[in-house]
């Protein structure tokens, strides 16, 4: 992450930009049918997929009314938070998006950061429902990325939290660059406040670009 932050301000024709995607209530909304399709595509056996399906469909939820449970109902999507299986299942769903992004970058449809030849090309990072993408402000690339994101959201049943999703621009970014990202992806600009290392994960600290009070 340090290297990517350093290269954010690299001078090039199409300026680098870091996009932070935040998925809204992701664990509660992920599509079961999409999850099972991804499991099958990854080569998991029919028996395993059936076990997962039974676990999901056996879930019963209740609403507390005046401190007392008032009936039960069956959910039709999502994975239970706190269930030891849920993080693995959700990670498999996010991996499908990761593969789609990789295909876009490898084909050149989505443009990545400029990196030294000897360096491994880092295109994106993901942790739980937070995704960071390293790309540029080129219009064609942003449109391809937007299509990739929209396709995944439509298939998975997930949605973006636009208030928490943002773009960190290079220092030399012009108003037109920021406006292009906002117009195509809907992400407002943020400024980098800090980054810390926590639990083996580099986290970008984001601000809304406003001055501190």
PDB file of C-alpha atoms in Angstrom:
ATOM      1  CA  UNK A   1       0.000   0.000   0.000  1.00  0.00           C
ATOM      2  CA  UNK A   2       2.893   2.373   0.753  1.00  0.00           C
ATOM      3  CA  UNK A   3       4.230   1.874  -2.768  1.00  0.00           C
ATOM      4  CA  UNK A   4       0.815   2.550  -4.300  1.00  0.00           C
ATOM      5  CA  UNK A   5       0.394   5.737  -2.273  1.00  0.00           C
ATOM      6  CA  UNK A   6       3.835   6.856  -3.422  1.00  0.00           C
ATOM      7  CA  UNK A   7       2.937   6.208  -7.042  1.00  0.00           C
ATOM      8  CA  UNK A   8      -0.408   7.987  -6.757  1.00  0.00           C
ATOM      9  CA  UNK A   9       1.260  11.257  -7.723  1.00  0.00           C
ATOM     10  CA  UNK A  10       3.330   9.847 -10.588  1.00  0.00           C
ATOM     11  CA  UNK A  11       3.238  12.223 -13.538  1.00  0.00           C
ATOM     12  CA  UNK A  12       1.559  10.618 -16.540  1.00  0.00           C
ATOM     13  CA  UNK A  13      -0.974  11.481 -19.191  1.00  0.00           C
ATOM     14  CA  UNK A  14      -3.890   9.923 -17.358  1.00  0.00           C
ATOM     15  CA  UNK A  15      -3.574  10.577 -13.640  1.00  0.00           C
ATOM     16  CA  UNK A  16      -3.621   7.800 -11.083  1.00  0.00           C
ATOM     17  CA  UNK A  17      -6.584   7.518  -8.748  1.00  0.00           C
ATOM     18  CA  UNK A  18      -7.352   5.242  -5.794  1.00  0.00           C
ATOM     19  CA  UNK A  19     -10.986   4.181  -5.531  1.00  0.00           C
ATOM     20  CA  UNK A  20     -12.437   2.945  -2.248  1.00  0.00           C
ATOM     21  CA  UNK A  21     -15.627   0.905  -2.625  1.00  0.00           C
ATOM     22  CA  UNK A  22     -17.821   0.291   0.392  1.00  0.00           C
ATOM     23  CA  UNK A  23     -20.556  -2.332   0.041  1.00  0.00           C
ATOM     24  CA  UNK A  24     -23.796  -1.509   1.851  1.00  0.00           C
ATOM     25  CA  UNK A  25     -24.948  -4.140   4.400  1.00  0.00           C
ATOM     26  CA  UNK A  26     -23.044  -6.664   2.317  1.00  0.00           C
ATOM     27  CA  UNK A  27     -23.351  -9.696   4.590  1.00  0.00           C
ATOM     28  CA  UNK A  28     -27.127  -9.197   4.815  1.00  0.00           C
ATOM     29  CA  UNK A  29     -27.825  -8.765   1.094  1.00  0.00           C
ATOM     30  CA  UNK A  30     -25.587 -11.164  -0.827  1.00  0.00           C
ATOM     31  CA  UNK A  31     -27.581 -13.379  -3.204  1.00  0.00           C
ATOM     32  CA  UNK A  32     -27.753 -17.086  -2.356  1.00  0.00           C
ATOM     33  CA  UNK A  33     -28.177 -18.119  -5.978  1.00  0.00           C
ATOM     34  CA  UNK A  34     -25.097 -16.124  -6.989  1.00  0.00           C
ATOM     35  CA  UNK A  35     -23.107 -17.573  -4.112  1.00  0.00           C
ATOM     36  CA  UNK A  36     -24.043 -21.131  -5.086  1.00  0.00           C
ATOM     37  CA  UNK A  37     -23.237 -20.434  -8.745  1.00  0.00           C
ATOM     38  CA  UNK A  38     -19.782 -19.153  -7.762  1.00  0.00           C
ATOM     39  CA  UNK A  39     -19.163 -22.214  -5.585  1.00  0.00           C
ATOM     40  CA  UNK A  40     -20.075 -24.502  -8.483  1.00  0.00           C
ATOM     41  CA  UNK A  41     -17.905 -22.514 -10.910  1.00  0.00           C
ATOM     42  CA  UNK A  42     -14.945 -22.844  -8.534  1.00  0.00           C
ATOM     43  CA  UNK A  43     -15.265 -26.626  -8.600  1.00  0.00           C
ATOM     44  CA  UNK A  44     -16.863 -27.342  -5.238  1.00  0.00           C
ATOM     45  CA  UNK A  45     -18.720 -30.653  -5.240  1.00  0.00           C
ATOM     46  CA  UNK A  46     -22.500 -30.881  -5.526  1.00  0.00           C
ATOM     47  CA  UNK A  47     -22.629 -32.392  -2.039  1.00  0.00           C
ATOM     48  CA  UNK A  48     -20.757 -29.441  -0.543  1.00  0.00           C
ATOM     49  CA  UNK A  49     -22.943 -26.932  -2.388  1.00  0.00           C
ATOM     50  CA  UNK A  50     -26.034 -28.758  -1.115  1.00  0.00           C
ATOM     51  CA  UNK A  51     -24.749 -28.615   2.472  1.00  0.00           C
ATOM     52  CA  UNK A  52     -24.134 -24.871   2.165  1.00  0.00           C
ATOM     53  CA  UNK A  53     -27.583 -24.398   0.628  1.00  0.00           C
ATOM     54  CA  UNK A  54     -29.235 -26.324   3.469  1.00  0.00           C
ATOM     55  CA  UNK A  55     -27.375 -24.273   6.083  1.00  0.00           C
ATOM     56  CA  UNK A  56     -28.492 -21.015   4.472  1.00  0.00           C
ATOM     57  CA  UNK A  57     -32.110 -22.080   3.999  1.00  0.00           C
ATOM     58  CA  UNK A  58     -32.389 -23.458   7.542  1.00  0.00           C
ATOM     59  CA  UNK A  59     -31.836 -19.980   8.989  1.00  0.00           C
ATOM     60  CA  UNK A  60     -34.741 -18.523  10.954  1.00  0.00           C
ATOM     61  CA  UNK A  61     -34.907 -14.918  12.125  1.00  0.00           C
ATOM     62  CA  UNK A  62     -37.115 -13.137  14.618  1.00  0.00           C
ATOM     63  CA  UNK A  63     -37.858  -9.524  15.503  1.00  0.00           C
ATOM     64  CA  UNK A  64     -37.788  -8.398  19.122  1.00  0.00           C
ATOM     65  CA  UNK A  65     -40.970  -6.539  20.082  1.00  0.00           C
ATOM     66  CA  UNK A  66     -40.820  -4.963  23.540  1.00  0.00           C
ATOM     67  CA  UNK A  67     -37.882  -7.226  24.308  1.00  0.00           C
ATOM     68  CA  UNK A  68     -39.686 -10.411  23.256  1.00  0.00           C
ATOM     69  CA  UNK A  69     -39.305 -12.370  19.981  1.00  0.00           C
ATOM     70  CA  UNK A  70     -42.419 -11.975  17.843  1.00  0.00           C
ATOM     71  CA  UNK A  71     -42.626 -14.906  15.438  1.00  0.00           C
ATOM     72  CA  UNK A  72     -40.032 -16.223  13.009  1.00  0.00           C
ATOM     73  CA  UNK A  73     -39.397 -15.789   9.303  1.00  0.00           C
ATOM     74  CA  UNK A  74     -36.957 -17.185   6.757  1.00  0.00           C
ATOM     75  CA  UNK A  75     -34.486 -14.872   4.981  1.00  0.00           C
ATOM     76  CA  UNK A  76     -33.985 -15.181   1.222  1.00  0.00           C
ATOM     77  CA  UNK A  77     -30.482 -13.712   1.023  1.00  0.00           C
ATOM     78  CA  UNK A  78     -27.435 -12.881   3.104  1.00  0.00           C
ATOM     79  CA  UNK A  79     -25.164 -14.801   5.447  1.00  0.00           C
ATOM     80  CA  UNK A  80     -25.327 -14.702   9.234  1.00  0.00           C
ATOM     81  CA  UNK A  81     -22.743 -12.480  10.889  1.00  0.00           C
ATOM     82  CA  UNK A  82     -20.994 -14.412  13.627  1.00  0.00           C
ATOM     83  CA  UNK A  83     -21.373 -17.728  11.825  1.00  0.00           C
ATOM     84  CA  UNK A  84     -17.858 -19.217  11.352  1.00  0.00           C
ATOM     85  CA  UNK A  85     -18.748 -20.178   7.766  1.00  0.00           C
ATOM     86  CA  UNK A  86     -19.971 -16.717   6.726  1.00  0.00           C
ATOM     87  CA  UNK A  87     -16.585 -14.969   6.220  1.00  0.00           C
ATOM     88  CA  UNK A  88     -15.385 -17.761   3.926  1.00  0.00           C
ATOM     89  CA  UNK A  89     -18.587 -17.723   1.869  1.00  0.00           C
ATOM     90  CA  UNK A  90     -18.518 -13.951   1.537  1.00  0.00           C
ATOM     91  CA  UNK A  91     -14.845 -14.013   0.549  1.00  0.00           C
ATOM     92  CA  UNK A  92     -15.689 -16.471  -2.225  1.00  0.00           C
ATOM     93  CA  UNK A  93     -18.325 -14.045  -3.529  1.00  0.00           C
ATOM     94  CA  UNK A  94     -15.848 -11.148  -3.460  1.00  0.00           C
ATOM     95  CA  UNK A  95     -13.320 -13.360  -5.240  1.00  0.00           C
ATOM     96  CA  UNK A  96     -15.696 -13.506  -8.209  1.00  0.00           C
ATOM     97  CA  UNK A  97     -15.514  -9.705  -8.431  1.00  0.00           C
ATOM     98  CA  UNK A  98     -11.751  -9.870  -8.005  1.00  0.00           C
ATOM     99  CA  UNK A  99     -11.453 -12.240 -10.966  1.00  0.00           C
ATOM    100  CA  UNK A 100     -13.616  -9.930 -13.068  1.00  0.00           C
ATOM    101  CA  UNK A 101     -11.347  -7.004 -12.195  1.00  0.00           C
ATOM    102  CA  UNK A 102      -8.250  -9.051 -13.032  1.00  0.00           C
ATOM    103  CA  UNK A 103      -9.675  -9.877 -16.454  1.00  0.00           C
ATOM    104  CA  UNK A 104     -10.362  -6.199 -17.086  1.00  0.00           C
ATOM    105  CA  UNK A 105      -6.860  -5.123 -16.131  1.00  0.00           C
ATOM    106  CA  UNK A 106      -5.133  -7.974 -17.991  1.00  0.00           C
ATOM    107  CA  UNK A 107      -7.024  -7.234 -21.190  1.00  0.00           C
ATOM    108  CA  UNK A 108      -6.174  -3.543 -20.943  1.00  0.00           C
ATOM    109  CA  UNK A 109      -9.819  -2.466 -20.824  1.00  0.00           C
ATOM    110  CA  UNK A 110      -9.169  -1.095 -17.341  1.00  0.00           C
ATOM    111  CA  UNK A 111      -5.941   0.845 -16.922  1.00  0.00           C
ATOM    112  CA  UNK A 112      -3.793   0.288 -13.845  1.00  0.00           C
ATOM    113  CA  UNK A 113      -1.138   2.321 -12.079  1.00  0.00           C
ATOM    114  CA  UNK A 114       2.186   2.732 -13.856  1.00  0.00           C
ATOM    115  CA  UNK A 115       4.670   0.482 -12.052  1.00  0.00           C
ATOM    116  CA  UNK A 116       8.365  -0.367 -12.584  1.00  0.00           C
ATOM    117  CA  UNK A 117       8.851  -3.411 -14.796  1.00  0.00           C
ATOM    118  CA  UNK A 118      10.322  -5.475 -11.970  1.00  0.00           C
ATOM    119  CA  UNK A 119       7.358  -4.758  -9.675  1.00  0.00           C
ATOM    120  CA  UNK A 120       4.245  -6.878  -9.390  1.00  0.00           C
ATOM    121  CA  UNK A 121       1.220  -5.002 -10.732  1.00  0.00           C
ATOM    122  CA  UNK A 122      -1.215  -4.375  -7.878  1.00  0.00           C
ATOM    123  CA  UNK A 123      -4.651  -3.603  -9.282  1.00  0.00           C
ATOM    124  CA  UNK A 124      -6.883  -3.941  -6.224  1.00  0.00           C
ATOM    125  CA  UNK A 125      -7.093  -5.009  -2.587  1.00  0.00           C
ATOM    126  CA  UNK A 126     -10.071  -6.364  -0.680  1.00  0.00           C
ATOM    127  CA  UNK A 127     -10.859  -6.927   2.971  1.00  0.00           C
ATOM    128  CA  UNK A 128     -14.360  -8.031   3.979  1.00  0.00           C
ATOM    129  CA  UNK A 129     -16.739  -5.516   2.352  1.00  0.00           C
ATOM    130  CA  UNK A 130     -14.074  -2.869   1.659  1.00  0.00           C
ATOM    131  CA  UNK A 131     -12.431  -2.859  -1.780  1.00  0.00           C
ATOM    132  CA  UNK A 132      -9.641  -0.576  -2.994  1.00  0.00           C
ATOM    133  CA  UNK A 133      -8.941  -0.249  -6.739  1.00  0.00           C
ATOM    134  CA  UNK A 134      -5.845   1.357  -8.285  1.00  0.00           C
ATOM    135  CA  UNK A 135      -6.596   2.795 -11.714  1.00  0.00           C
ATOM    136  CA  UNK A 136      -6.459   6.047 -13.706  1.00  0.00           C
ATOM    137  CA  UNK A 137      -8.851   8.826 -14.645  1.00  0.00           C
ATOM    138  CA  UNK A 138      -8.932   7.857 -18.333  1.00  0.00           C
ATOM    139  CA  UNK A 139     -12.547   8.014 -19.505  1.00  0.00           C
ATOM    140  CA  UNK A 140     -12.551   4.698 -21.354  1.00  0.00           C
ATOM    141  CA  UNK A 141     -10.986   2.891 -18.404  1.00  0.00           C
ATOM    142  CA  UNK A 142     -13.462   4.375 -15.926  1.00  0.00           C
ATOM    143  CA  UNK A 143     -16.400   3.356 -18.097  1.00  0.00           C
ATOM    144  CA  UNK A 144     -15.113  -0.215 -18.336  1.00  0.00           C
ATOM    145  CA  UNK A 145     -14.613  -0.286 -14.575  1.00  0.00           C
ATOM    146  CA  UNK A 146     -18.106   1.093 -14.019  1.00  0.00           C
ATOM    147  CA  UNK A 147     -19.539  -1.683 -16.181  1.00  0.00           C
ATOM    148  CA  UNK A 148     -17.561  -4.298 -14.253  1.00  0.00           C
ATOM    149  CA  UNK A 149     -18.839  -2.965 -10.931  1.00  0.00           C
ATOM    150  CA  UNK A 150     -22.452  -2.712 -12.128  1.00  0.00           C
ATOM    151  CA  UNK A 151     -22.414  -6.277 -13.502  1.00  0.00           C
ATOM    152  CA  UNK A 152     -21.133  -7.673 -10.215  1.00  0.00           C
ATOM    153  CA  UNK A 153     -23.631  -5.723  -8.127  1.00  0.00           C
ATOM    154  CA  UNK A 154     -26.545  -6.816 -10.324  1.00  0.00           C
ATOM    155  CA  UNK A 155     -25.542 -10.489 -10.128  1.00  0.00           C
ATOM    156  CA  UNK A 156     -24.635 -10.594  -6.434  1.00  0.00           C
ATOM    157  CA  UNK A 157     -27.553  -8.571  -5.072  1.00  0.00           C
ATOM    158  CA  UNK A 158     -25.152  -6.131  -3.419  1.00  0.00           C
ATOM    159  CA  UNK A 159     -25.092  -2.340  -3.624  1.00  0.00           C
ATOM    160  CA  UNK A 160     -22.566   0.418  -3.017  1.00  0.00           C
ATOM    161  CA  UNK A 161     -22.696   2.823  -0.134  1.00  0.00           C
ATOM    162  CA  UNK A 162     -22.094   5.986  -2.156  1.00  0.00           C
ATOM    163  CA  UNK A 163     -21.543   8.073   0.981  1.00  0.00           C
ATOM    164  CA  UNK A 164     -18.627   5.881   2.071  1.00  0.00           C
ATOM    165  CA  UNK A 165     -17.229   5.125  -1.398  1.00  0.00           C
ATOM    166  CA  UNK A 166     -14.705   7.713  -2.544  1.00  0.00           C
ATOM    167  CA  UNK A 167     -11.798   8.592  -4.823  1.00  0.00           C
ATOM    168  CA  UNK A 168      -8.325   9.702  -3.734  1.00  0.00           C
ATOM    169  CA  UNK A 169      -6.805  11.767  -6.524  1.00  0.00           C
ATOM    170  CA  UNK A 170      -3.234  12.699  -7.330  1.00  0.00           C
ATOM    171  CA  UNK A 171      -2.105  16.116  -6.121  1.00  0.00           C
ATOM    172  CA  UNK A 172      -1.905  17.320  -9.721  1.00  0.00           C
ATOM    173  CA  UNK A 173      -5.447  16.195 -10.563  1.00  0.00           C
ATOM    174  CA  UNK A 174      -7.469  18.883 -12.283  1.00  0.00           C
ATOM    175  CA  UNK A 175     -11.099  19.708 -11.627  1.00  0.00           C
ATOM    176  CA  UNK A 176     -11.988  17.926 -14.881  1.00  0.00           C
ATOM    177  CA  UNK A 177     -10.349  14.694 -13.643  1.00  0.00           C
ATOM    178  CA  UNK A 178     -12.306  14.762 -10.406  1.00  0.00           C
ATOM    179  CA  UNK A 179     -15.525  15.620 -12.228  1.00  0.00           C
ATOM    180  CA  UNK A 180     -15.019  12.733 -14.670  1.00  0.00           C
ATOM    181  CA  UNK A 181     -14.708  10.201 -11.845  1.00  0.00           C
ATOM    182  CA  UNK A 182     -17.756  11.705 -10.127  1.00  0.00           C
ATOM    183  CA  UNK A 183     -19.799  11.633 -13.341  1.00  0.00           C
ATOM    184  CA  UNK A 184     -18.937   8.064 -14.365  1.00  0.00           C
ATOM    185  CA  UNK A 185     -18.648   6.309 -10.996  1.00  0.00           C
ATOM    186  CA  UNK A 186     -20.505   8.656  -8.666  1.00  0.00           C
ATOM    187  CA  UNK A 187     -17.581   8.827  -6.220  1.00  0.00           C
ATOM    188  CA  UNK A 188     -16.780  12.107  -4.539  1.00  0.00           C
ATOM    189  CA  UNK A 189     -13.202  13.174  -3.848  1.00  0.00           C
ATOM    190  CA  UNK A 190     -11.480  12.397  -0.563  1.00  0.00           C
ATOM    191  CA  UNK A 191      -8.108  13.340   0.813  1.00  0.00           C
ATOM    192  CA  UNK A 192      -5.691  10.890   2.384  1.00  0.00           C
ATOM    193  CA  UNK A 193      -5.303  11.549   6.087  1.00  0.00           C
ATOM    194  CA  UNK A 194      -3.190   8.590   7.158  1.00  0.00           C
ATOM    195  CA  UNK A 195      -2.671   4.905   6.729  1.00  0.00           C
ATOM    196  CA  UNK A 196      -2.079   2.329   9.423  1.00  0.00           C
ATOM    197  CA  UNK A 197      -1.178  -1.298   9.587  1.00  0.00           C
ATOM    198  CA  UNK A 198      -3.816  -3.344  11.385  1.00  0.00           C
ATOM    199  CA  UNK A 199      -4.295  -7.101  11.494  1.00  0.00           C
ATOM    200  CA  UNK A 200      -2.086  -7.589   8.469  1.00  0.00           C
ATOM    201  CA  UNK A 201      -4.077  -5.090   6.401  1.00  0.00           C
ATOM    202  CA  UNK A 202      -3.140  -1.621   5.273  1.00  0.00           C
ATOM    203  CA  UNK A 203      -6.081   0.711   5.804  1.00  0.00           C
ATOM    204  CA  UNK A 204      -6.437   4.059   4.071  1.00  0.00           C
ATOM    205  CA  UNK A 205      -7.722   6.822   6.309  1.00  0.00           C
ATOM    206  CA  UNK A 206     -10.080   8.986   4.311  1.00  0.00           C
ATOM    207  CA  UNK A 207     -11.465  12.464   4.756  1.00  0.00           C
ATOM    208  CA  UNK A 208     -14.137  14.264   2.805  1.00  0.00           C
ATOM    209  CA  UNK A 209     -11.738  16.905   1.561  1.00  0.00           C
ATOM    210  CA  UNK A 210     -13.070  19.563   3.904  1.00  0.00           C
ATOM    211  CA  UNK A 211     -10.822  21.465   6.281  1.00  0.00           C
ATOM    212  CA  UNK A 212     -10.684  20.297   9.878  1.00  0.00           C
ATOM    213  CA  UNK A 213     -12.519  22.342  12.474  1.00  0.00           C
TER     214      UNK A 213
END
